XYZ file of C-alpha atoms in Angstrom:
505
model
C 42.133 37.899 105.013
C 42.609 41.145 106.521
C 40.622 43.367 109.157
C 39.715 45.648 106.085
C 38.765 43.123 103.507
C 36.463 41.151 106.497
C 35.005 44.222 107.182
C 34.356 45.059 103.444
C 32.924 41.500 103.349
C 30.318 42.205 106.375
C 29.302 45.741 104.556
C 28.494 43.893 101.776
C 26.749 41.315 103.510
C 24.373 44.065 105.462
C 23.675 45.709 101.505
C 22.551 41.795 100.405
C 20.377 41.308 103.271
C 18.720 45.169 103.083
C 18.371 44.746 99.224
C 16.728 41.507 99.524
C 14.346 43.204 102.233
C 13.615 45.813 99.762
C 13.031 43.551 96.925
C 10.435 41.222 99.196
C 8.984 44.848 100.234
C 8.760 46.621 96.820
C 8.771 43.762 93.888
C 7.953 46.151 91.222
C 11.153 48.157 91.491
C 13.154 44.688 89.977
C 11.112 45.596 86.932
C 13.150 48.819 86.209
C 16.261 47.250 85.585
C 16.968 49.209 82.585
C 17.048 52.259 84.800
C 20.726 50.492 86.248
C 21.982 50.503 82.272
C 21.014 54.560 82.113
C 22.523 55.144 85.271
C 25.495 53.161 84.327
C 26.424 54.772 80.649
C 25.038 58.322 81.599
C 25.111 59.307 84.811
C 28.502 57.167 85.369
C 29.752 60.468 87.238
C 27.901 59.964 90.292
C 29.513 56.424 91.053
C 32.792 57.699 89.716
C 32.474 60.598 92.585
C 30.831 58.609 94.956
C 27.999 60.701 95.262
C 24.845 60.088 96.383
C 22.142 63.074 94.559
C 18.767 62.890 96.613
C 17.757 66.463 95.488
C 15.778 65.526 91.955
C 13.078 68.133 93.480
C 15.502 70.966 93.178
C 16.956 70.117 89.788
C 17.065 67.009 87.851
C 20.656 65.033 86.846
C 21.490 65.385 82.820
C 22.212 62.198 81.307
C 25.652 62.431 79.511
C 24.199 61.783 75.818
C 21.735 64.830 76.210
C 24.840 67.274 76.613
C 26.729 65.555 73.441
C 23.433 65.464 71.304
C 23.389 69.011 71.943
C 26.881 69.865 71.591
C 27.199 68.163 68.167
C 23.907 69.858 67.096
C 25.808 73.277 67.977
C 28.606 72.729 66.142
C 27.251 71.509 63.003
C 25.072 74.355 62.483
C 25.166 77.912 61.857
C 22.322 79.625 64.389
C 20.779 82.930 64.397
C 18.318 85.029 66.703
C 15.041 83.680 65.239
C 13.946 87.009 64.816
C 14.618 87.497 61.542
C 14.157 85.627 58.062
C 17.998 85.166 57.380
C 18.738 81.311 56.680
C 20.589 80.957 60.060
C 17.636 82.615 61.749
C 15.420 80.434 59.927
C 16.927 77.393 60.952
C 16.297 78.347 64.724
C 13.071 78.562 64.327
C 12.467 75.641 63.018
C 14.533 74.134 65.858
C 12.127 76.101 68.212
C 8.585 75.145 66.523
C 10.033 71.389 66.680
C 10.308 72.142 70.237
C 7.284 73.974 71.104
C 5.214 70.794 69.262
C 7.585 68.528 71.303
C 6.299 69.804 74.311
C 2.950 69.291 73.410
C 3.185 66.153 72.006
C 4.687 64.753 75.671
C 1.646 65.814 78.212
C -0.919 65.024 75.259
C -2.036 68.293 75.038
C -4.353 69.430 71.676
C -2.058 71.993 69.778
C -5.830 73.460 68.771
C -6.606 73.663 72.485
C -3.080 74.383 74.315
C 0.145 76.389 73.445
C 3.494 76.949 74.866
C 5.393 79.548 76.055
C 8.899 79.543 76.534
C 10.122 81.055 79.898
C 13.609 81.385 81.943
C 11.748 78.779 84.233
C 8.294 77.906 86.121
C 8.589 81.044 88.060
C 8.970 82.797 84.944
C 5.969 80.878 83.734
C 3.964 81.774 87.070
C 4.959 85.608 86.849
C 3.580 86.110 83.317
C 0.088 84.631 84.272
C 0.346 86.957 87.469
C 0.798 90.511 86.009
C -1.809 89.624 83.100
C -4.750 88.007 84.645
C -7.314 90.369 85.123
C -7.642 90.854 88.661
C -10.326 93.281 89.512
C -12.474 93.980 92.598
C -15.639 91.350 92.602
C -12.371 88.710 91.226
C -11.225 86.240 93.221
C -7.175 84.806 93.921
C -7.435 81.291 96.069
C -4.636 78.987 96.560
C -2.987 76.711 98.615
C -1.085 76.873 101.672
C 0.717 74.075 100.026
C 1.809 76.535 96.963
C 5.757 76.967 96.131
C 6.489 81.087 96.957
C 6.661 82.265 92.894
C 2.817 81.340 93.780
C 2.565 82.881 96.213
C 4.042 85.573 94.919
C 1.064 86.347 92.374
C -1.374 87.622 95.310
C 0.198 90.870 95.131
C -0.971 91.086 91.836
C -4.326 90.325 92.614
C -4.360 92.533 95.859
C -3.042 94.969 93.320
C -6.061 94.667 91.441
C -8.691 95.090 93.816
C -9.372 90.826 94.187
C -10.179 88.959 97.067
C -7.261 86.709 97.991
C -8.201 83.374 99.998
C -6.130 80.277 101.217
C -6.801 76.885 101.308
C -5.114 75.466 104.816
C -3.673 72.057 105.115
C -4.146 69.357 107.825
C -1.287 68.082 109.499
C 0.326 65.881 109.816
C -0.216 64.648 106.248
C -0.418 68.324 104.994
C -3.233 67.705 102.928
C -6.171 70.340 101.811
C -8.676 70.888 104.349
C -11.676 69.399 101.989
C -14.276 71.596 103.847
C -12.285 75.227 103.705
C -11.520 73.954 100.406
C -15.379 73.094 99.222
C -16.136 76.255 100.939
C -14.046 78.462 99.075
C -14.788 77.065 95.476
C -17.800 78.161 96.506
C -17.007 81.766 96.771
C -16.360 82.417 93.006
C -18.605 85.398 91.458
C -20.200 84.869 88.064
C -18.971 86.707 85.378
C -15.556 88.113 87.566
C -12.246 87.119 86.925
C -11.500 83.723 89.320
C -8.063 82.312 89.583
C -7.460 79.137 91.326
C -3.866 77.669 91.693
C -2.760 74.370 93.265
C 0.410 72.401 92.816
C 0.145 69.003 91.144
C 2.699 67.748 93.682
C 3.652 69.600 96.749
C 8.012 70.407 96.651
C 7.501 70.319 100.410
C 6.159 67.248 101.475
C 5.639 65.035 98.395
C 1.588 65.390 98.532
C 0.002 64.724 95.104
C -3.303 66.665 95.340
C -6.061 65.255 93.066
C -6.031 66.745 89.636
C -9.693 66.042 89.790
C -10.204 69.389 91.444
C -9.672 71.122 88.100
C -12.736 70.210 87.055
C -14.473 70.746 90.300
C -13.152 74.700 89.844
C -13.812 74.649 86.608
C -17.513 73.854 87.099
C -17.411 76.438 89.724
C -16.311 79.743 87.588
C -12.327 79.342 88.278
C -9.558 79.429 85.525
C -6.893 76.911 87.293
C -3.588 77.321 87.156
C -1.797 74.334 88.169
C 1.999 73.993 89.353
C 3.634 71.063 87.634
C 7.294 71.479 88.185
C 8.032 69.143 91.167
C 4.739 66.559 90.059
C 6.186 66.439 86.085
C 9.816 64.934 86.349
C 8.080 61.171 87.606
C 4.651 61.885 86.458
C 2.648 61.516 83.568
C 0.615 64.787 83.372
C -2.086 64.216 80.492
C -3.565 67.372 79.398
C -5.933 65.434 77.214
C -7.758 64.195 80.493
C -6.663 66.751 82.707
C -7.103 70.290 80.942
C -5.963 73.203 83.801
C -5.865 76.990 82.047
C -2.500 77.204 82.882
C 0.104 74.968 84.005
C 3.668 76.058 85.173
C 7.047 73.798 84.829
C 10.691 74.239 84.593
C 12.685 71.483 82.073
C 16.180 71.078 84.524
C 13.930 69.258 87.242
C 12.637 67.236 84.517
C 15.653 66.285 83.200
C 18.444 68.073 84.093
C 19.923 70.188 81.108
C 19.170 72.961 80.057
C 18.761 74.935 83.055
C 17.431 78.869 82.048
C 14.400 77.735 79.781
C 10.509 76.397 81.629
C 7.129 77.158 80.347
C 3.921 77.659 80.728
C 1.174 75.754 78.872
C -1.878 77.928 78.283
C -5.258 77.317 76.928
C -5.524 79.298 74.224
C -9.010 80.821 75.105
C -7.355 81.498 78.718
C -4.091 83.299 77.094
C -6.087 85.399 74.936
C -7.965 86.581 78.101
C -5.009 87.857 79.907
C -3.823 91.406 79.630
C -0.502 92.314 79.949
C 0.722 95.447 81.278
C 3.704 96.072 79.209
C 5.287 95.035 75.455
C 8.859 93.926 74.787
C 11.285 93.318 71.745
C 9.287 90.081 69.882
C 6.400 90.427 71.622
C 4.242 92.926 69.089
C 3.297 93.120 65.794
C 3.907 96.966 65.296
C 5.099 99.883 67.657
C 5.111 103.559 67.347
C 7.224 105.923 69.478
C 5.545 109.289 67.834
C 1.802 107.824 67.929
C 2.102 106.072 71.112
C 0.875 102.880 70.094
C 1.612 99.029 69.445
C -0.157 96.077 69.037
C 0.598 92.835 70.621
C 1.595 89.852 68.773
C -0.545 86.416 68.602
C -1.131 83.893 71.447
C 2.798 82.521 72.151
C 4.524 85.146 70.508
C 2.862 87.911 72.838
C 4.276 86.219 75.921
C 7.995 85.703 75.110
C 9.557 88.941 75.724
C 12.490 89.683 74.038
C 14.288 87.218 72.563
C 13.990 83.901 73.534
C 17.037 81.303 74.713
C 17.284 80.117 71.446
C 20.328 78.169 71.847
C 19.161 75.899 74.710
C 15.337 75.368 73.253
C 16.701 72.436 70.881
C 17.844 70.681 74.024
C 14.410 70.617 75.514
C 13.379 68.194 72.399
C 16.489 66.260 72.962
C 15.699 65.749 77.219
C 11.819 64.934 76.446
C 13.206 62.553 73.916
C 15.299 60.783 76.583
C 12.323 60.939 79.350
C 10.545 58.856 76.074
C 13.703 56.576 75.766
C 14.073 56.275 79.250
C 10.520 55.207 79.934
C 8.719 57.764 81.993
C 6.405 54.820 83.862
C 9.673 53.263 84.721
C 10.798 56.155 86.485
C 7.675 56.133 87.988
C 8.000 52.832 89.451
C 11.229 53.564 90.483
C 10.620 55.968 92.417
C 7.798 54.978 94.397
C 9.565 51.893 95.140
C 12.398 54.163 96.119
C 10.442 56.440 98.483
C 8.251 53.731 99.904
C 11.721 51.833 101.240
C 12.532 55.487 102.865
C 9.423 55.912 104.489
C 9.010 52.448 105.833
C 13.011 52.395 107.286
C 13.019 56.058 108.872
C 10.178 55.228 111.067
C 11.749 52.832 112.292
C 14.754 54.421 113.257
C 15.174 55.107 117.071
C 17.946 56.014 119.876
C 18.298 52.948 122.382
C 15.995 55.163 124.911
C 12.811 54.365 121.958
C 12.703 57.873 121.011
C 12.197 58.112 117.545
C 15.076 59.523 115.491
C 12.979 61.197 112.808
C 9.752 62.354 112.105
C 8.079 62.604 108.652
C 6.743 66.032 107.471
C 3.718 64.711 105.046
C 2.186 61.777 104.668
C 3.763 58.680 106.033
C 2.653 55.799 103.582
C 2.501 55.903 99.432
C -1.020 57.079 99.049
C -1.225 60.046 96.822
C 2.261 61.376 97.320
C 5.650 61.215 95.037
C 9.439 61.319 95.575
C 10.247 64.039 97.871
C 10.015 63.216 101.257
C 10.612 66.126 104.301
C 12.533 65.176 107.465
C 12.770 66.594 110.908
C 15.969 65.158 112.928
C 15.767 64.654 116.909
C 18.363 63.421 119.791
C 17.692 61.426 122.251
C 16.524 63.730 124.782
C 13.929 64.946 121.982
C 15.873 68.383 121.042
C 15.674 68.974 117.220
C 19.052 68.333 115.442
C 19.164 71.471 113.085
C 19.098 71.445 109.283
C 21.599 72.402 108.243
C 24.248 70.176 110.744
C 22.106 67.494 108.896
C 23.089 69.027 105.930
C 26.774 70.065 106.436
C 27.364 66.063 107.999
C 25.281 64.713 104.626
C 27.864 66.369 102.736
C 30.674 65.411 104.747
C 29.351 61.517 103.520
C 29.024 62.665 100.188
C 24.993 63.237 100.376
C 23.586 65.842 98.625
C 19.664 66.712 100.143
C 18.392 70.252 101.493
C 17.126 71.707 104.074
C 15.087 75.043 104.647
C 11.316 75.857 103.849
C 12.067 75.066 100.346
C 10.448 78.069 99.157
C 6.962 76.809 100.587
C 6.722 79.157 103.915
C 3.270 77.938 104.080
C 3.672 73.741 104.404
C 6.205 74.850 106.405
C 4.213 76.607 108.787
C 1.292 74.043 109.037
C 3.733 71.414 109.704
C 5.389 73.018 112.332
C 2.518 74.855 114.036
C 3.282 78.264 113.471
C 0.007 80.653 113.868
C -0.222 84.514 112.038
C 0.245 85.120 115.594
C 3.639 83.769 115.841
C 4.499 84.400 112.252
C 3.449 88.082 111.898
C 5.902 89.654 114.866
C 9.100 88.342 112.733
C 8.108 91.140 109.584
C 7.999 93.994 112.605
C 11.754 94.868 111.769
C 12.635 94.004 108.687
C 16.220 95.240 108.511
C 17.103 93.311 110.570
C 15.352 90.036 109.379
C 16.713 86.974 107.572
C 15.827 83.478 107.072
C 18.795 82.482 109.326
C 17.389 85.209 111.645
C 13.884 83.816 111.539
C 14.989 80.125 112.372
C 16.993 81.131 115.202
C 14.400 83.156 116.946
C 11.713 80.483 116.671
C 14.110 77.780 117.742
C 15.376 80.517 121.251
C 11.483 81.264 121.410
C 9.447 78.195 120.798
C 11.966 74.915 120.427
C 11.292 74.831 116.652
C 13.786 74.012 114.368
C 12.178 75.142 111.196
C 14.903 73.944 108.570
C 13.315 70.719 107.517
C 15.667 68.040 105.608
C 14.554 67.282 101.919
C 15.223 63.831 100.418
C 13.992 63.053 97.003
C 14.805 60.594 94.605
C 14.569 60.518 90.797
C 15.177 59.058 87.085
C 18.927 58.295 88.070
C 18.691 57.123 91.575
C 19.342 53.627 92.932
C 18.595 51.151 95.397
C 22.528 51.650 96.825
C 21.426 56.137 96.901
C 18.756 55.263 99.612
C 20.889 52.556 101.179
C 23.808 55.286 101.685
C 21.296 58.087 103.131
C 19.264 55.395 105.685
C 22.992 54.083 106.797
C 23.729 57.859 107.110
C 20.562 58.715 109.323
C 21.457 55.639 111.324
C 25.025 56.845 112.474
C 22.682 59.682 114.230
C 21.405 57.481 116.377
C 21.829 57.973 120.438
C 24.198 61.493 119.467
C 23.069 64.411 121.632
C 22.750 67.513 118.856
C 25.029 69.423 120.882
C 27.686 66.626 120.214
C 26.890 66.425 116.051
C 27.268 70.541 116.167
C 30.887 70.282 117.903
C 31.676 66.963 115.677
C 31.259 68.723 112.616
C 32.454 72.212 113.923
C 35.555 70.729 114.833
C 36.108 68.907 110.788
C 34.709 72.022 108.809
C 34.429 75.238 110.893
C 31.184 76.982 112.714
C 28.345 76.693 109.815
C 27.831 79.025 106.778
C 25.283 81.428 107.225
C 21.670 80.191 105.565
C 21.370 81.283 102.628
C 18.499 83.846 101.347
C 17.588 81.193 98.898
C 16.468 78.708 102.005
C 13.493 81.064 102.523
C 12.154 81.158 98.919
């Protein structure tokens, strides 16, 4: 037997014993077996590669059959924009109305109570409920710190419109919502004004799952909700029979994958009629004059999808949502807490031979109300932060995919790392001359904070051998001063990429 093959054989070995561990650990994950079939038939290219995906909260892995189900429905058919009455047109939008009910039918949502409206994604979904709500002085905008930035994003609306805008802090280190500022500002809504309330269903920065029962609580309180479900719906059920938000926000590729360019938002109907918006578009009236000056807006749906729709990539929503079914969405589930449970339970007990601890969890550290994304910060032995993006650039270099950044969620991002208004405010003084790679190396010269935090997160493909290949991964960082990593992977792949613009949402 040769060095190599004995060495193979002792590899092996350490997988058997850390399996078995796992399997003694979480016993419900050997009862999504027929997630290994799936994984082996359509997502056979990340084996083939060698590649390990751990970034399901940034976009979800297509299974190969979705793409050919789509392909052959494309080239059996003869399409049109379905805004006309032509047979080809026709025949779209029947392939869109099949769609539209699809989605409905999946988060149990009452076609009488809810609709859908097709956008280029959640932030398009998020953006259409911002510059329509009507935000007015006496109205109220509250939301979390926890909220992804196209959330954030809709306070300028409501500042716009005279409304009082009011966040809900988290607690570290679990980055939950403070239950008392929280109580304290459902408590602020005026009678009879326009209140907006908007939470996500499953925080993209630390995993948190916060309780959809607080839809009801704002509900009985005088707030329309408006709940993020794009990183909580890919592993979730969300049942809008139970749980019935105003508006709920979600993008289809982090669900499963393909098509990218098409999310929506799911509106109560009463709550869509309510909004106002401040323009028209192509398909989105019933009549408009140039020479009087006038239109009229279309019906519920139809007033919301400006221009024409993506008509070509709708018909593969149906087809994903009918592979989530197939697949077995509690399955995923299962698999996935499994999954992140084994990551949380092995990192913390990663440490350099000193006992310093190797990595420290951003979020909660056990499986109580949280899913599949779990937020890393890396440090030496000496305690210095190992940066983000060497994490990132030596991940790839194994053939890891994760992130790092704020993932678009400044404010998690800011509670876990301690950053004050204070601290936060002087960095918007020049803005020229600011960046997100600016920003992080300011606060690391000025305060010893390494504000790139690494994202793992697991999904409907992943596997028992993904999290084996990231934990063996963090391991080899063990006892390496950060100075050491930086020159390591200087040396094999040249001084790192700038950060990109995307990194700060």
């Amino acid at each position: 037997m040769s060095q190599q093959d004995g060495s193979s054989r002792q590899r092996n070995a350490a997988f058997d014993r850390a399996y078995d561990a796992f399997l003694a650990a979480f016993p419900g994950y050997a009862g999504t077996t027929s997630l290994d079939e799936w994984r082996r038939t359509d997502y056979a290219r990340l084996d083939a590669g060698g590649h390990v995906y751990l970034d399901y909260t940034g976009g979800g892995q297509y299974a190969a059959r979705q793409v050919r189900q789509h392909q052959a429905l494309l080239e059996a058919n003869v399409f049109g924009n379905p805004h006309s009455h032509n047979p080809a047109s026709l025949a779209m939008t029947t392939l869109v109305e099949q769609a539209r009910a699809r989605v409905l039918g999946f988060f149990n949502a009452d076609p009488d109570d809810y609709t859908v409206v097709f956008t280029p994604n959640a932030s398009g979904a998020l953006k259409l409920v911002g510059e329509a709500y009507p935000f007015a002085p006496g109205g109220h905008f509250a939301l979390a710190v926890d909220d992804h930035n196209s959330v954030n994003g809709i306070r300028e609306y409501a500042r716009a419109g005279g409304a009082r805008v009011s966040y809900v802090p988290l607690v570290a280190p679990d980055l939950r919502l403070d239950r008392d500022r929280l109580d304290e500002t459902l408590g602020l809504a005026r009678a009879g004004e326009a209140n907006l309330f908007a939470y996500p269903a499953q925080s993209n920065y630390s995993g948190v799952q916060h309780p959809m029962s607080l839809i009801d609580r704002a509900h009985d309180q005088g707030w329309d909700v408006l709940l993020d479900a794009a990183a909580f719906a890919p592993t979730n059920r969300l049942d809008l029979g139970r749980w019935r938000p105003d508006f709920v926000s979600l993008s289809f590729y982090k669900m499963f994958g393909y098509p990218t360019g098409v999310g929506a938002l799911l509106a109560r109907r009463p709550a869509l009629r309510r909004l106002r918006r401040p323009w028209f578009a192509g398909g989105t009236i019933r009549i408009a004059s140039v020479v009087a000056g006038r239109h009229l807006m279309g019906e519920d749906e139809a007033a919301f999808e400006d221009g024409t729709v993506n008509y070509l990539n709708i018909p593969a929503v149906e087809i994903g949502l009918r592979h989530l079914e197939e697949v077995g969405l509690d399955g995923i589930h299962e698999r996935v807490r499994c999954l992140t449970g084994w990551i949380l339970s092995q990192v913390q007990e990663l440490h350099h031979e000193n006992g310093r601890a190797l990595a420290r969890i951003r979020g909660p550290q056990t499986l109580e109300e949280r899913g599949g994304t779990v937020s890393l910060s890396f440090f030496d032995p000496s305690g210095d932060p190992v940066p983000g993006e060497l994490v990132e650039r030596l991940a790839g270099e194994a053939g890891i995919s994760l992130r790092t950044g704020c993932f678009c969620n400044p404010g998690a991002g800011e509670t876990a790392f301690g950053l004050p208004a204070s601290v936060m405010v002087s960095f918007f003084d020049h803005p020229d001359e600011m960046s997100f790679q600016r920003l992080a190396a300011d606060l690391a010269a000025q305060h010893g904070v390494d504000i790139s935090a690494v994202r793992v997160s697991v999904g409907l493909a992943s596997n028992f051998a993904d999290v084996h290949r990231f934990l063996q991964f963090a391991a080899g960082l063990r006892n390496q001063r950060a100075a050491s990593l930086a020159d390591r992977a200087w040396d094999e792949a040249g001084p790192p990429a700038p950060v990109s613009v995307h990194d700060a949402g």
